[in-house]
Short mmCIF file of C-alpha atoms in Angstrom, two decimals:
data_model
loop_
_atom_site.label_atom_id
_atom_site.label_comp_id
_atom_site.label_asym_id
_atom_site.label_seq_id
_atom_site.Cartn_x
_atom_site.Cartn_y
_atom_site.Cartn_z
CA UNK J 1 -19.34 -28.89 39.56
CA UNK J 2 -19.65 -25.26 38.14
CA UNK J 3 -17.79 -24.60 34.97
CA UNK J 4 -15.25 -21.86 34.93
CA UNK J 5 -15.95 -18.86 32.51
CA UNK J 6 -14.47 -18.95 29.37
CA UNK J 7 -11.61 -16.31 28.67
CA UNK J 8 -11.90 -13.65 26.31
CA UNK J 9 -10.11 -14.02 22.89
CA UNK J 10 -6.79 -12.04 23.00
CA UNK J 11 -6.82 -8.76 20.78
CA UNK J 12 -4.75 -8.73 17.77
CA UNK J 13 -3.81 -6.44 14.73
CA UNK J 14 -5.97 -6.04 11.69
CA UNK J 15 -4.02 -8.61 9.84
CA UNK J 16 -5.54 -11.54 12.05
CA UNK J 17 -8.18 -9.79 13.96
CA UNK J 18 -9.38 -11.96 16.90
CA UNK J 19 -10.81 -8.85 18.85
CA UNK J 20 -14.59 -9.30 19.32
CA UNK J 21 -15.33 -5.79 20.44
CA UNK J 22 -14.46 -2.32 19.35
CA UNK J 23 -13.27 -0.01 22.10
CA UNK J 24 -15.75 2.57 22.85
CA UNK J 25 -18.80 1.07 21.50
CA UNK J 26 -21.69 -0.04 23.97
CA UNK J 27 -22.43 -3.59 24.33
CA UNK J 28 -25.86 -2.81 22.74
CA UNK J 29 -24.26 -1.49 19.61
CA UNK J 30 -21.88 -4.50 19.39
CA UNK J 31 -24.74 -6.79 19.63
CA UNK J 32 -26.41 -5.19 16.63
CA UNK J 33 -23.39 -5.13 14.56
CA UNK J 34 -22.89 -8.66 15.35
CA UNK J 35 -26.61 -9.42 14.18
CA UNK J 36 -25.96 -7.61 11.01
CA UNK J 37 -22.96 -9.61 10.22
CA UNK J 38 -24.76 -12.80 10.62
CA UNK J 39 -27.68 -11.43 8.24
CA UNK J 40 -26.03 -9.63 5.59
CA UNK J 41 -24.31 -11.40 2.81
CA UNK J 42 -21.43 -8.92 2.16
CA UNK J 43 -20.28 -9.44 5.89
CA UNK J 44 -19.00 -12.19 7.80
CA UNK J 45 -18.50 -12.63 11.79
CA UNK J 46 -15.82 -10.16 12.89
CA UNK J 47 -15.75 -8.08 9.37
CA UNK J 48 -16.76 -4.78 11.14
CA UNK J 49 -14.02 -5.10 13.97
CA UNK J 50 -11.52 -5.93 11.46
CA UNK J 51 -12.43 -3.06 9.15
CA UNK J 52 -12.43 -0.76 12.14
CA UNK J 53 -8.96 -1.78 13.24
CA UNK J 54 -7.70 -1.86 9.74
CA UNK J 55 -8.93 1.69 9.29
CA UNK J 56 -7.59 3.16 12.48
CA UNK J 57 -4.28 1.37 11.64
CA UNK J 58 -3.94 2.94 8.29
CA UNK J 59 -4.85 6.44 9.41
CA UNK J 60 -2.17 6.38 11.92
CA UNK J 61 0.50 5.65 9.56
CA UNK J 62 2.61 8.64 8.15
CA UNK J 63 1.41 10.24 5.12
CA UNK J 64 4.44 9.28 3.22
CA UNK J 65 3.35 5.47 3.44
CA UNK J 66 -0.20 6.05 2.51
CA UNK J 67 0.56 6.58 -1.27
CA UNK J 68 1.14 2.79 -1.72
CA UNK J 69 -2.46 2.26 -0.98
CA UNK J 70 -3.74 4.89 -3.53
CA UNK J 71 -1.61 3.17 -6.42
CA UNK J 72 -1.60 -0.17 -7.81
CA UNK J 73 1.62 -1.03 -5.95
CA UNK J 74 -0.19 -1.96 -2.73
CA UNK J 75 1.81 -4.38 -0.92
CA UNK J 76 -0.51 -5.47 1.61
CA UNK J 77 -3.86 -5.48 -0.38
CA UNK J 78 -3.91 -9.45 -0.44
CA UNK J 79 -2.88 -10.20 2.81
CA UNK J 80 -4.18 -7.63 5.05
CA UNK J 81 -7.25 -5.81 3.09
CA UNK J 82 -7.47 -2.62 1.34
CA UNK J 83 -8.05 0.19 4.11
CA UNK J 84 -9.82 2.37 1.63
CA UNK J 85 -12.24 -0.63 0.91
CA UNK J 86 -12.52 -1.31 4.50
CA UNK J 87 -13.56 2.15 5.08
CA UNK J 88 -16.25 1.91 2.34
CA UNK J 89 -17.39 -1.19 4.05
CA UNK J 90 -17.85 0.67 7.21
CA UNK J 91 -20.00 3.32 5.51
CA UNK J 92 -22.34 0.55 4.16
CA UNK J 93 -22.28 -0.67 7.59
CA UNK J 94 -23.30 2.83 9.15
CA UNK J 95 -26.37 2.94 6.87
CA UNK J 96 -27.60 -0.42 7.63
CA UNK J 97 -27.32 0.14 11.58
CA UNK J 98 -29.94 2.15 13.57
CA UNK J 99 -29.50 5.96 13.99
CA UNK J 100 -28.11 5.36 17.51
CA UNK J 101 -25.72 2.67 16.56
CA UNK J 102 -24.57 4.47 13.64
CA UNK J 103 -23.87 7.42 15.60
CA UNK J 104 -21.82 5.43 18.10
CA UNK J 105 -19.80 3.71 15.21
CA UNK J 106 -19.16 7.27 13.69
CA UNK J 107 -17.87 8.42 16.99
CA UNK J 108 -15.27 5.69 17.06
CA UNK J 109 -14.06 6.31 13.65
CA UNK J 110 -13.93 10.15 13.96
CA UNK J 111 -10.41 10.22 15.15
CA UNK J 112 -9.15 8.12 12.19
CA UNK J 113 -11.51 10.14 9.93
CA UNK J 114 -9.98 13.37 10.94
CA UNK J 115 -6.36 12.02 10.56
CA UNK J 116 -7.06 10.85 6.89
CA UNK J 117 -8.60 14.32 6.02
CA UNK J 118 -5.49 16.24 7.07
#
């Protein structure tokens, strides 16, 4: 008897990221990211997806709410991760990826980076 195909994990916010893929990235790039997560000591499975979601979520927030992350009064740093640290982590991942994969990741992050630079 044939087994049924497993269902995909549901998407979640960056607080408890269960999403396994990043919208807009080809599967080959996701495979390279997952391989990198398995081989680098500073990453864990799902770290890049979590960092991308957290950075995009933070960049969408109004500027008046961003000040808390720039000061020591960060109310979410312990539970949700510091979005500025997550962006630094993504910069390190970009350098570890191949040129093609890094270009694709930068394209996904471009909108959030543009919002941050405003």
